[in-house]
Coordinates of C-alpha atoms in Angstrom, one line a residue:
Chain A
E2 CA -1.2 16.4 12.0
V3 CA -2.5 14.0 9.4
Q4 CA -3.5 10.8 10.9
L5 CA -5.6 7.7 10.2
V6 CA -6.8 5.3 12.9
E7 CA -8.4 2.0 12.0
S8 CA -10.7 0.0 14.2
G9 CA -13.2 -2.8 14.1
G10 CA -11.0 -5.8 13.5
G11 CA -11.3 -9.1 15.3
L12 CA -11.8 -12.8 15.3
I13 CA -14.8 -13.9 13.2
Q14 CA -16.1 -17.2 11.9
P15 CA -16.2 -18.0 8.2
G16 CA -19.3 -16.5 6.6
G17 CA -19.5 -13.8 9.2
S18 CA -19.5 -10.0 8.8
L19 CA -17.3 -7.2 10.2
R20 CA -17.2 -3.4 9.6
L21 CA -13.9 -1.7 9.7
S22 CA -13.7 2.1 10.4
C23 CA -10.9 4.5 9.5
A24 CA -11.1 7.8 11.4
A25 CA -9.2 10.6 9.8
S26 CA -7.7 13.8 11.3
G27 CA -5.9 16.7 9.8
F28 CA -7.6 16.5 6.4
T29 CA -11.0 15.9 4.9
V30 CA -11.7 12.4 3.6
S31 CA -14.4 13.6 1.1
N32 CA -11.7 15.7 -0.7
N33 CA -9.4 12.7 -1.1
Y34 CA -9.1 9.3 -2.6
M35 CA -9.2 6.8 0.2
S36 CA -8.2 3.1 0.0
W37 CA -8.1 -0.1 2.0
V38 CA -5.0 -2.2 1.6
R39 CA -4.6 -5.6 3.4
Q40 CA -1.6 -7.7 4.2
A41 CA -1.9 -11.3 5.0
P42 CA 0.6 -12.8 7.6
G43 CA 4.1 -13.1 6.0
K44 CA 2.9 -11.7 2.6
G45 CA 3.1 -8.5 0.7
P46 CA 0.4 -5.9 0.7
D47 CA -2.7 -6.2 -1.5
W48 CA -5.0 -3.3 -2.6
V49 CA -8.6 -4.1 -1.6
S50 CA -10.8 -1.1 -2.4
V51 CA -10.8 2.6 -3.2
I52 CA -13.4 5.4 -2.9
H53 CA -12.8 8.5 -5.0
S54 CA -13.5 12.0 -3.9
G55 CA -16.5 12.0 -6.3
G56 CA -17.8 8.9 -4.7
S57 CA -17.0 6.3 -7.2
T58 CA -15.8 2.9 -5.7
Y59 CA -13.7 0.0 -7.0
Y60 CA -12.7 -3.4 -5.6
R61 CA -10.2 -6.1 -6.2
D62 CA -11.9 -9.0 -7.9
S63 CA -11.8 -11.4 -5.0
V64 CA -13.8 -9.2 -2.7
K65 CA -16.4 -7.9 -5.3
G66 CA -19.9 -8.4 -4.1
R67 CA -18.7 -9.2 -0.6
F68 CA -17.1 -5.9 0.6
T69 CA -18.4 -2.4 0.4
I70 CA -16.4 0.8 1.0
S71 CA -18.2 3.9 2.0
R72 CA -17.6 7.2 4.0
D73 CA -19.4 9.4 6.5
N74 CA -18.4 13.0 5.7
S75 CA -19.8 14.3 9.0
R76 CA -17.6 11.8 11.0
N77 CA -14.7 12.2 8.5
T78 CA -14.5 8.4 8.5
V79 CA -14.2 5.7 5.9
Y80 CA -15.6 2.3 6.3
L81 CA -15.1 -1.2 4.9
Q82 CA -18.2 -3.5 5.3
M83 CA -17.0 -7.0 4.9
N84 CA -19.6 -9.9 4.4
S85 CA -19.2 -13.6 3.7
L86 CA -15.8 -13.6 5.1
R87 CA -13.4 -16.3 4.2
A88 CA -10.2 -17.7 5.7
E89 CA -8.2 -16.1 2.9
D90 CA -9.5 -12.6 4.1
T91 CA -7.3 -13.0 7.2
A92 CA -4.9 -10.1 7.2
V93 CA -4.0 -6.7 8.7
Y94 CA -6.2 -4.2 7.1
Y95 CA -4.8 -0.6 6.5
C96 CA -6.6 2.5 5.5
A97 CA -4.6 4.8 3.3
R98 CA -4.9 8.2 1.7
T99 CA -4.4 7.8 -1.9
I100 CA -2.9 10.1 -4.4
L101 CA -3.8 10.1 -8.1
G102 CA -2.1 13.2 -9.4
V103 CA -0.2 14.4 -12.4
D104 CA 3.0 13.7 -10.6
G105 CA 2.3 10.3 -9.6
Y106 CA 0.0 7.7 -7.9
G107 CA 0.4 6.1 -4.5
F108 CA -0.6 5.5 -1.0
E109 CA 0.9 8.5 0.9
V110 CA -0.6 8.2 4.4
W111 CA -1.3 5.0 6.2
G112 CA -3.0 4.1 9.4
Q113 CA -1.5 1.6 11.9
G114 CA -3.8 -1.2 10.8
T115 CA -6.5 -3.4 12.3
T116 CA -6.2 -7.2 12.4
V117 CA -8.9 -9.5 10.9
T118 CA -8.8 -13.2 11.6
V119 CA -11.3 -15.4 9.9
S120 CA -11.3 -18.9 11.6
S121 CA -13.7 -21.3 13.2
Chain B
E8 CA -3.4 -7.7 -14.6
I9 CA 0.1 -6.4 -14.6
V10 CA 2.5 -8.5 -12.5
L11 CA 5.5 -6.9 -10.8
T12 CA 8.5 -9.1 -10.1
Q13 CA 11.2 -7.8 -7.8
S14 CA 14.7 -8.9 -7.5
P15 CA 16.7 -9.9 -5.7
G16 CA 14.5 -11.6 -3.0
T17 CA 17.1 -10.6 -0.3
L18 CA 20.0 -8.3 -0.5
S19 CA 22.7 -8.6 2.1
L20 CA 24.7 -5.4 2.5
S21 CA 26.7 -3.6 5.1
P22 CA 26.0 -0.1 6.4
G23 CA 27.3 2.5 4.0
E24 CA 27.0 0.3 1.0
R25 CA 24.7 1.1 -2.0
A26 CA 21.6 -0.9 -2.5
T27 CA 20.1 -1.4 -6.0
L28 CA 16.6 -3.0 -6.1
S29 CA 14.8 -4.0 -9.3
C30 CA 11.2 -4.1 -10.2
R31 CA 10.1 -5.6 -13.5
A32 CA 6.6 -5.3 -14.9
S33 CA 4.9 -7.9 -17.1
Q34 CA 3.9 -5.1 -19.4
S35 CA 4.7 -1.5 -19.9
V36 CA 3.7 0.8 -17.0
S37 CA 3.5 4.6 -17.1
S38 CA 6.0 6.1 -14.9
I39 CA 3.5 8.2 -13.0
Y40 CA 1.9 4.9 -11.8
L41 CA 5.0 3.4 -10.3
A42 CA 5.7 3.7 -6.5
W43 CA 8.1 2.2 -3.9
Y44 CA 7.4 1.6 -0.3
Q45 CA 9.6 0.7 2.8
Q46 CA 8.1 -1.6 5.5
K47 CA 9.7 -2.4 8.9
R48 CA 8.5 -5.3 11.0
G49 CA 5.3 -4.5 12.8
Q50 CA 4.7 -1.2 11.0
A51 CA 2.7 0.0 8.0
P52 CA 4.3 0.5 4.7
R53 CA 5.7 4.0 4.1
L54 CA 5.7 5.7 0.7
L55 CA 9.2 6.4 -0.4
I56 CA 8.9 7.2 -4.2
Y57 CA 6.0 8.0 -6.4
G58 CA 5.8 8.8 -10.1
A59 CA 8.9 6.5 -10.4
S60 CA 11.3 9.1 -9.3
R61 CA 9.7 11.6 -7.0
R62 CA 10.6 11.4 -3.3
A63 CA 7.6 11.5 -0.9
T64 CA 7.6 14.1 1.8
G65 CA 10.4 13.7 4.4
I66 CA 12.2 11.0 2.5
P67 CA 16.1 11.5 2.6
D68 CA 17.9 12.1 -0.6
R69 CA 19.8 8.9 -0.4
F70 CA 16.7 7.2 -1.8
S71 CA 16.2 7.6 -5.5
G72 CA 14.0 6.0 -8.1
S73 CA 14.5 5.5 -11.8
G74 CA 13.3 3.6 -14.8
S75 CA 10.5 3.5 -17.4
G76 CA 8.5 0.9 -19.3
T77 CA 8.9 -2.3 -17.7
D78 CA 12.0 -1.8 -15.7
F79 CA 12.3 0.3 -12.6
T80 CA 15.0 0.7 -10.0
L81 CA 15.1 1.9 -6.4
S82 CA 18.6 2.9 -5.2
I83 CA 19.7 3.6 -1.7
S84 CA 23.1 5.3 -1.5
G85 CA 25.0 4.8 1.7
L86 CA 22.7 2.5 3.7
E87 CA 22.0 3.6 7.2
A88 CA 20.9 1.3 10.1
E89 CA 17.2 2.3 9.7
D90 CA 17.2 1.4 6.0
F91 CA 17.3 -2.4 6.7
A92 CA 13.7 -3.3 5.8
V93 CA 11.6 -4.8 3.2
Y94 CA 10.9 -2.7 0.0
Y95 CA 7.9 -3.1 -2.3
C96 CA 7.2 -1.7 -5.7
Q97 CA 3.6 -0.9 -6.7
Q98 CA 1.8 0.0 -9.9
Y99 CA -1.6 1.4 -10.7
G100 CA -3.6 -0.3 -13.6
S101 CA -6.9 1.5 -13.6
P102 CA -8.7 0.8 -11.4
Q103 CA -6.6 -1.9 -9.7
W104 CA -3.4 -1.5 -7.8
T105 CA -0.7 -4.3 -7.6
F106 CA 2.3 -4.8 -5.5
G107 CA 5.5 -6.7 -6.1
Q108 CA 6.5 -9.5 -3.7
G109 CA 9.2 -7.5 -2.0
T110 CA 12.9 -7.3 -1.6
K111 CA 14.4 -7.7 1.9
V112 CA 17.5 -5.6 2.6
E113 CA 19.3 -7.2 5.5
I114 CA 22.5 -6.5 7.4
K115 CA 25.5 -8.6 6.0

């Protein structure tokens, strides 16, 4: 069964750091595009970052220089290192297997999410 | 950045009725880059449609997507109880992805 399980969220003070993990099962993350998508309370989803199967990484403008996406192939896990956290980073963070194919693009498998709250 | 505007904000319908949701892009979007999601309270979004018209795995055929250019539509024929939820459209604009603000389909 294809599954994604996120962990690592919590309450953190502004300026602090967190590392989110996304453990995959049923498929190999290194053969896929993997994204992080967040959703602030009461808002729609926002894409945060993607790591391509070839290793290229991309970020939304508001997190560039603060967030880093990576993966550990031996653990079949994707990470999101978040530094210099701000109140506006407060959200549920989802990991998602991402399709970029000739038939279409989208986030086809989602985890259950992990909650990040940035507050003093 | 391409902005997606969804309408209406809320759609009040009865079970069995047809729902038509609109997603308008601020500039032309290639059809393969347009997707639709369903989200229920407390759950992650679920991919319904990708490539503007292709149903994702396991999605019932009462869900259909259409459109091109700047205007896209998600239709749900014969609403069932489990279809009352929030729906988002999304587009890919290398390398960024953006979502619309959502349409809530509620029971009338």
